[in-house]
Tab-separated table of C-alpha atoms in Angstrom:
chain	number	residue	atom	x	y	z
A	1	MET	CA	-103.529	82.972	158.802
A	2	LYS	CA	-106.028	85.825	158.531
A	3	VAL	CA	-108.666	85.534	155.809
A	4	LEU	CA	-110.638	88.285	154.088
A	5	GLN	CA	-113.969	87.067	152.733
A	6	TYR	CA	-115.960	88.750	149.971
A	7	GLN	CA	-118.803	88.032	147.573
A	8	ALA	CA	-118.712	89.262	143.986
A	9	THR	CA	-121.596	91.421	142.814
A	10	SER	CA	-120.670	91.635	139.133
A	11	SER	CA	-118.336	90.130	136.532
A	12	MET	CA	-114.683	91.237	136.342
A	13	THR	CA	-111.206	89.810	136.799
A	14	LEU	CA	-110.155	88.843	140.309
A	15	LYS	CA	-107.335	91.403	140.126
A	16	THR	CA	-109.773	94.248	139.394
A	17	PHE	CA	-112.062	93.086	142.181
A	18	LEU	CA	-109.237	93.078	144.732
A	19	TYR	CA	-107.952	96.474	143.628
A	20	ASP	CA	-111.488	97.815	144.115
A	21	LYS	CA	-111.410	96.475	147.685
A	22	GLY	CA	-108.335	98.540	148.472
A	23	ILE	CA	-105.725	95.815	148.096
A	24	SER	CA	-102.630	97.405	146.572
A	25	LYS	CA	-100.382	95.928	143.895
A	26	LYS	CA	-97.635	95.433	146.505
A	27	SER	CA	-100.011	93.682	148.923
A	28	LEU	CA	-101.389	91.505	146.150
A	29	SER	CA	-97.853	90.448	145.227
A	30	ALA	CA	-97.188	89.421	148.851
A	31	ILE	CA	-100.459	87.476	148.943
A	32	LYS	CA	-99.557	85.610	145.768
A	33	GLN	CA	-96.146	84.682	147.189
A	34	ASN	CA	-97.005	83.713	150.776
A	35	GLY	CA	-100.794	83.763	151.035
A	36	ALA	CA	-103.553	82.401	148.828
A	37	LEU	CA	-106.470	83.461	146.629
A	38	LEU	CA	-109.550	81.219	146.498
A	39	VAL	CA	-112.710	81.545	144.416
A	40	ASN	CA	-115.534	79.275	145.578
A	41	LYS	CA	-112.973	77.416	147.746
A	42	LYS	CA	-110.674	76.691	144.786
A	43	HIS	CA	-107.247	78.280	144.263
A	44	ALA	CA	-107.286	80.937	141.573
A	45	THR	CA	-104.952	83.379	139.835
A	46	VAL	CA	-105.588	87.103	139.618
A	47	ARG	CA	-106.508	86.661	135.945
A	48	LYS	CA	-109.557	84.545	136.781
A	49	GLU	CA	-112.899	85.972	135.674
A	50	ILE	CA	-115.317	86.121	138.593
A	51	HIS	CA	-119.098	86.539	138.467
A	52	GLU	CA	-121.957	87.687	140.692
A	53	GLY	CA	-122.339	85.437	143.713
A	54	ASP	CA	-118.809	84.031	143.630
A	55	GLU	CA	-117.183	83.722	147.064
A	56	ILE	CA	-113.654	85.091	147.299
A	57	ASP	CA	-111.271	84.221	150.135
A	58	VAL	CA	-108.020	86.162	150.512
A	59	HIS	CA	-105.539	84.409	152.808
A	60	LEU	CA	-103.092	87.016	154.109
A	61	PRO	CA	-99.459	86.000	154.622
A	62	ASN	CA	-98.166	85.637	158.155
A	63	GLU	CA	-95.754	88.288	159.433
A	64	LEU	CA	-92.647	88.201	161.604
A	65	PRO	CA	-91.700	91.068	163.942
A	66	SER	CA	-88.520	93.065	163.605
A	67	HIS	CA	-85.588	91.848	165.697
A	68	ASN	CA	-85.407	95.383	167.106
A	69	LEU	CA	-88.708	94.908	168.934
A	70	GLU	CA	-88.637	93.290	172.374
A	71	PRO	CA	-92.137	92.216	173.484
A	72	PHE	CA	-92.886	92.764	177.171
A	73	THR	CA	-95.882	92.135	179.386
A	74	PHE	CA	-97.890	95.265	180.147
A	75	ASP	CA	-101.405	95.825	181.491
A	76	LEU	CA	-102.885	97.317	178.319
A	77	ASN	CA	-106.016	99.449	178.483
A	78	ILE	CA	-107.740	97.963	175.417
A	79	LEU	CA	-110.622	100.089	174.119
A	80	PHE	CA	-111.453	97.936	171.069
A	81	GLU	CA	-110.134	94.740	169.533
A	82	ASP	CA	-111.184	92.437	166.710
A	83	GLU	CA	-109.354	90.253	164.216
A	84	TRP	CA	-108.126	93.291	162.306
A	85	PHE	CA	-107.412	96.106	164.774
A	86	ILE	CA	-106.477	96.724	168.369
A	87	ILE	CA	-107.074	100.186	169.826
A	88	VAL	CA	-105.516	101.023	173.171
A	89	SER	CA	-105.098	103.931	175.556
A	90	LYS	CA	-101.462	104.985	175.890
A	91	PRO	CA	-100.317	106.363	179.233
A	92	ALA	CA	-98.247	109.517	179.252
A	93	MET	CA	-94.451	109.062	179.339
A	94	MET	CA	-94.550	105.905	177.227
A	95	ASN	CA	-93.278	105.885	173.638
A	96	THR	CA	-95.638	104.731	170.909
A	97	ALA	CA	-92.632	103.187	169.116
A	98	PRO	CA	-88.970	102.682	170.078
A	99	SER	CA	-86.661	105.666	169.772
A	100	ARG	CA	-82.946	106.255	170.220
A	101	GLU	CA	-83.505	107.662	173.699
A	102	HIS	CA	-86.058	104.969	174.659
A	103	PRO	CA	-85.242	101.852	172.605
A	104	HIS	CA	-87.604	99.501	174.459
A	105	TYR	CA	-90.749	99.287	176.617
A	106	SER	CA	-92.763	101.058	173.945
A	107	LEU	CA	-96.493	100.649	173.354
A	108	VAL	CA	-96.026	98.746	170.086
A	109	GLU	CA	-93.833	96.207	171.903
A	110	ALA	CA	-96.523	95.756	174.574
A	111	VAL	CA	-99.182	95.253	171.875
A	112	LEU	CA	-96.898	92.769	170.099
A	113	SER	CA	-96.604	90.779	173.345
A	114	HIS	CA	-100.402	90.763	173.684
A	115	MET	CA	-100.818	89.478	170.125
A	116	ILE	CA	-98.188	86.765	170.584
A	117	MET	CA	-99.876	85.542	173.775
A	118	ASN	CA	-103.174	85.367	171.860
A	119	GLY	CA	-101.617	83.232	169.146
A	120	GLU	CA	-101.635	85.921	166.462
A	121	ARG	CA	-99.258	85.212	163.570
A	122	THR	CA	-99.093	88.794	162.354
A	123	ILE	CA	-97.657	91.944	163.912
A	124	PRO	CA	-99.029	95.338	165.014
A	125	HIS	CA	-98.680	98.255	162.611
A	126	ILE	CA	-99.010	101.768	164.028
A	127	VAL	CA	-101.889	103.646	162.382
A	128	THR	CA	-101.939	106.671	164.684
A	129	ARG	CA	-99.237	107.710	167.107
A	130	LEU	CA	-98.874	110.101	170.024
A	131	ASP	CA	-95.937	112.003	171.480
A	132	ARG	CA	-94.308	110.384	174.489
A	133	GLY	CA	-95.856	112.915	176.870
A	134	THR	CA	-99.344	112.764	175.333
A	135	SER	CA	-101.827	110.174	176.562
A	136	GLY	CA	-104.840	108.588	174.927
A	137	ILE	CA	-106.013	106.584	171.942
A	138	VAL	CA	-103.613	104.805	169.580
A	139	ILE	CA	-104.761	102.563	166.703
A	140	PHE	CA	-102.829	99.486	165.566
A	141	ALA	CA	-103.640	97.388	162.501
A	142	LYS	CA	-102.974	93.667	162.863
A	143	HIS	CA	-101.546	93.284	159.350
A	144	GLN	CA	-99.692	95.467	156.862
A	145	LEU	CA	-102.590	95.154	154.402
A	146	LEU	CA	-105.026	96.543	156.979
A	147	HIS	CA	-102.623	99.389	157.693
A	148	HIS	CA	-102.672	100.270	154.001
A	149	MET	CA	-106.464	100.028	153.790
A	150	VAL	CA	-107.132	102.201	156.841
A	151	SER	CA	-104.547	104.771	155.697
A	152	ASN	CA	-106.998	105.617	152.912
A	153	THR	CA	-109.764	106.161	155.479
A	154	THR	CA	-110.550	109.476	157.147
A	155	ILE	CA	-109.895	109.187	160.892
A	156	SER	CA	-111.459	111.973	162.960
A	157	LYS	CA	-109.324	112.645	166.041
A	158	TYR	CA	-110.351	114.706	169.053
A	159	TYR	CA	-108.245	115.786	172.003
A	160	VAL	CA	-108.558	117.549	175.344
A	161	ALA	CA	-105.875	119.844	176.720
A	162	ARG	CA	-105.441	122.104	179.715
A	163	VAL	CA	-103.645	125.315	178.795
A	164	HIS	CA	-102.255	128.371	180.514
A	165	GLY	CA	-104.529	131.404	180.438
A	166	ALA	CA	-108.220	132.214	180.005
A	167	VAL	CA	-108.725	131.395	176.323
A	168	GLU	CA	-110.485	133.936	174.134
A	169	PRO	CA	-112.363	133.540	171.875
A	170	LYS	CA	-114.110	130.428	173.198
A	171	LYS	CA	-114.042	128.782	169.782
A	172	GLY	CA	-111.325	129.107	167.209
A	173	VAL	CA	-109.774	127.854	164.004
A	174	ILE	CA	-105.993	127.766	163.737
A	175	LYS	CA	-104.579	127.452	160.233
A	176	ALA	CA	-100.856	128.017	160.428
A	177	PRO	CA	-98.136	126.092	158.524
A	178	ILE	CA	-95.665	124.099	160.604
A	179	ALA	CA	-92.001	123.413	159.841
A	180	ARG	CA	-89.021	121.977	161.675
A	181	ALA	CA	-87.378	124.685	163.771
A	182	LYS	CA	-84.059	125.756	162.262
A	183	HIS	CA	-82.234	125.416	165.578
A	184	SER	CA	-83.531	121.952	166.534
A	185	ILE	CA	-84.151	118.478	165.099
A	186	ILE	CA	-87.026	117.963	167.543
A	187	GLU	CA	-88.816	121.296	167.866
A	188	ARG	CA	-91.364	122.561	165.346
A	189	GLU	CA	-92.541	126.112	164.700
A	190	VAL	CA	-95.093	128.057	162.724
A	191	SER	CA	-93.366	129.093	159.509
A	192	GLU	CA	-94.386	130.227	156.047
A	193	GLU	CA	-91.989	127.554	154.787
A	194	GLY	CA	-93.911	124.822	156.598
A	195	LYS	CA	-96.704	122.439	155.619
A	196	PHE	CA	-100.364	123.393	155.937
A	197	ALA	CA	-101.769	122.590	159.394
A	198	HIS	CA	-105.356	122.969	160.617
A	199	THR	CA	-106.582	122.698	164.228
A	200	GLU	CA	-109.910	123.742	165.746
A	201	TYR	CA	-110.644	124.247	169.438
A	202	GLU	CA	-113.594	124.793	171.749
A	203	TYR	CA	-113.489	126.011	175.354
A	204	LEU	CA	-114.876	123.527	177.901
A	205	ASP	CA	-114.090	124.936	181.330
A	206	GLY	CA	-111.588	126.996	183.226
A	207	ASP	CA	-110.824	130.077	185.277
A	208	SER	CA	-108.649	133.166	185.038
A	209	GLU	CA	-105.448	131.104	185.106
A	210	ASN	CA	-106.092	128.113	182.845
A	211	SER	CA	-108.586	126.633	180.394
A	212	MET	CA	-109.732	123.155	179.395
A	213	LEU	CA	-110.117	122.830	175.618
A	214	LYS	CA	-111.574	120.293	173.230
A	215	LEU	CA	-109.599	120.129	169.979
A	216	GLN	CA	-109.951	118.469	166.598
A	217	LEU	CA	-107.065	117.763	164.249
A	218	PHE	CA	-107.656	118.143	160.532
A	219	THR	CA	-104.013	117.526	159.616
A	220	GLY	CA	-101.371	115.460	161.371
A	221	ARG	CA	-98.195	117.501	161.642
A	222	THR	CA	-95.624	116.649	164.298
A	223	HIS	CA	-96.451	118.409	167.608
A	224	GLN	CA	-99.307	120.194	165.816
A	225	ILE	CA	-101.608	120.936	168.764
A	226	ARG	CA	-98.713	121.914	170.983
A	227	VAL	CA	-97.257	124.271	168.371
A	228	HIS	CA	-100.606	125.809	167.419
A	229	LEU	CA	-101.720	126.501	170.985
A	230	ALA	CA	-98.371	128.059	171.870
A	231	HIS	CA	-98.594	130.109	168.657
A	232	ILE	CA	-101.877	131.732	169.729
A	233	GLY	CA	-100.522	132.414	173.220
A	234	TYR	CA	-101.988	129.530	175.229
A	235	PRO	CA	-99.298	126.864	175.700
A	236	ILE	CA	-100.295	123.531	177.197
A	237	ILE	CA	-99.629	123.153	180.907
A	238	GLY	CA	-96.595	120.944	181.489
A	239	ASP	CA	-95.218	121.455	177.984
A	240	SER	CA	-91.659	122.606	178.629
A	241	LEU	CA	-90.750	122.486	174.914
A	242	TYR	CA	-93.366	124.983	173.723
A	243	GLY	CA	-94.323	126.642	176.977
A	244	PHE	CA	-92.479	126.593	180.278
A	245	GLU	CA	-91.857	124.264	183.177
A	246	ASP	CA	-94.167	124.787	186.115
A	247	GLY	CA	-92.680	122.085	188.341
A	248	GLN	CA	-96.004	120.298	188.880
A	249	TYR	CA	-96.218	118.086	185.789
A	250	GLU	CA	-93.575	116.066	183.928
A	251	HIS	CA	-95.522	116.031	180.646
A	252	GLN	CA	-97.957	118.143	178.666
A	253	LEU	CA	-101.608	117.855	179.750
A	254	LEU	CA	-102.863	116.635	176.390
A	255	GLN	CA	-104.945	113.557	175.646
A	256	CYS	CA	-106.465	112.008	172.521
A	257	ASN	CA	-109.818	110.961	173.970
A	258	HIS	CA	-112.096	110.300	170.968
A	259	ILE	CA	-111.671	108.901	167.460
A	260	GLU	CA	-114.083	107.974	164.684
A	261	PHE	CA	-113.513	106.063	161.448
A	262	ILE	CA	-115.144	103.515	159.173
A	263	HIS	CA	-113.794	100.002	159.681
A	264	PRO	CA	-112.396	99.027	156.241
A	265	ILE	CA	-113.505	95.384	156.593
A	266	THR	CA	-116.872	95.524	158.389
A	267	LEU	CA	-117.671	99.004	156.969
A	268	LYS	CA	-119.147	99.920	160.364
A	269	GLN	CA	-118.568	103.349	161.879
A	270	LEU	CA	-116.375	103.050	164.965
A	271	HIS	CA	-116.674	105.563	167.805
A	272	ILE	CA	-113.895	104.990	170.324
A	273	VAL	CA	-113.856	107.051	173.511
A	274	ASP	CA	-111.164	107.091	176.166
A	275	GLU	CA	-112.209	108.300	179.600
A	276	MET	CA	-111.032	111.868	180.119
A	277	HIS	CA	-108.419	111.776	182.853
A	278	TYR	CA	-108.744	115.345	183.955
A	279	ASN	CA	-110.598	117.353	186.532
A	280	LEU	CA	-112.838	120.100	185.213
A	281	SER	CA	-112.626	121.906	188.540
A	282	GLY	CA	-109.244	123.231	187.504
A	283	VAL	CA	-106.963	120.777	189.297
A	284	GLY	CA	-105.686	119.476	185.967
A	285	MET	CA	-105.214	116.043	184.499
A	286	ILE	CA	-104.784	113.123	186.860
């Protein structure tokens, strides 16, 4: 059972203290039912008055995986792992989560297998996800409570992409709303009826035929980078949905290679970098 440990710095009820730490009413209810609350090593109710210096232990309830998930052994590229999070690099052409077309062998099932083998009694919760054809960093929380806590944290996400054309200008801000395309349940498009979407890019390298870009997401709309780059006339190489098939690549050359966020438990700033699997000479991603 995972345990959160705190020390009170002032007087208040235990309930107020836990709410201040980002523990929701729903999570607190689950803790009361299947976990435990201790103040100075003694069981306590949420109505207990705590005081400066009191030690609070929050025992999180164990979790069971969905029967729809089938754990399988996979050589994960783990970029960071502690008791609360596991951050891995997803290869292209692997689903982050099961889908109708690809019901198994997803990244979350591989992470679940890793946690089971390590004796974890909780399950992975997807914090960030990537399209099947996009590679790079994916964050998993090791408990539903941690997923809730980190969802209230700003996560800065950076990508690299190789696109068709010599991009001009070399830096740009794309603010264009995105909606589901009327003719498709999968495809998205820039539309006045869509939700606000904000992407920024910076040119890294290239030639007259293609460009390598660094991008930052400020919103998280489905297919956002792919839609925005196609919208300004520079579709991602290999992206047959928003660009065109070139016969050389089976997926879009897009990778999440850098993320930053404050760890909600340790309060330390995490900088996670995935090696950039591309060739700046113009050959493209490897």
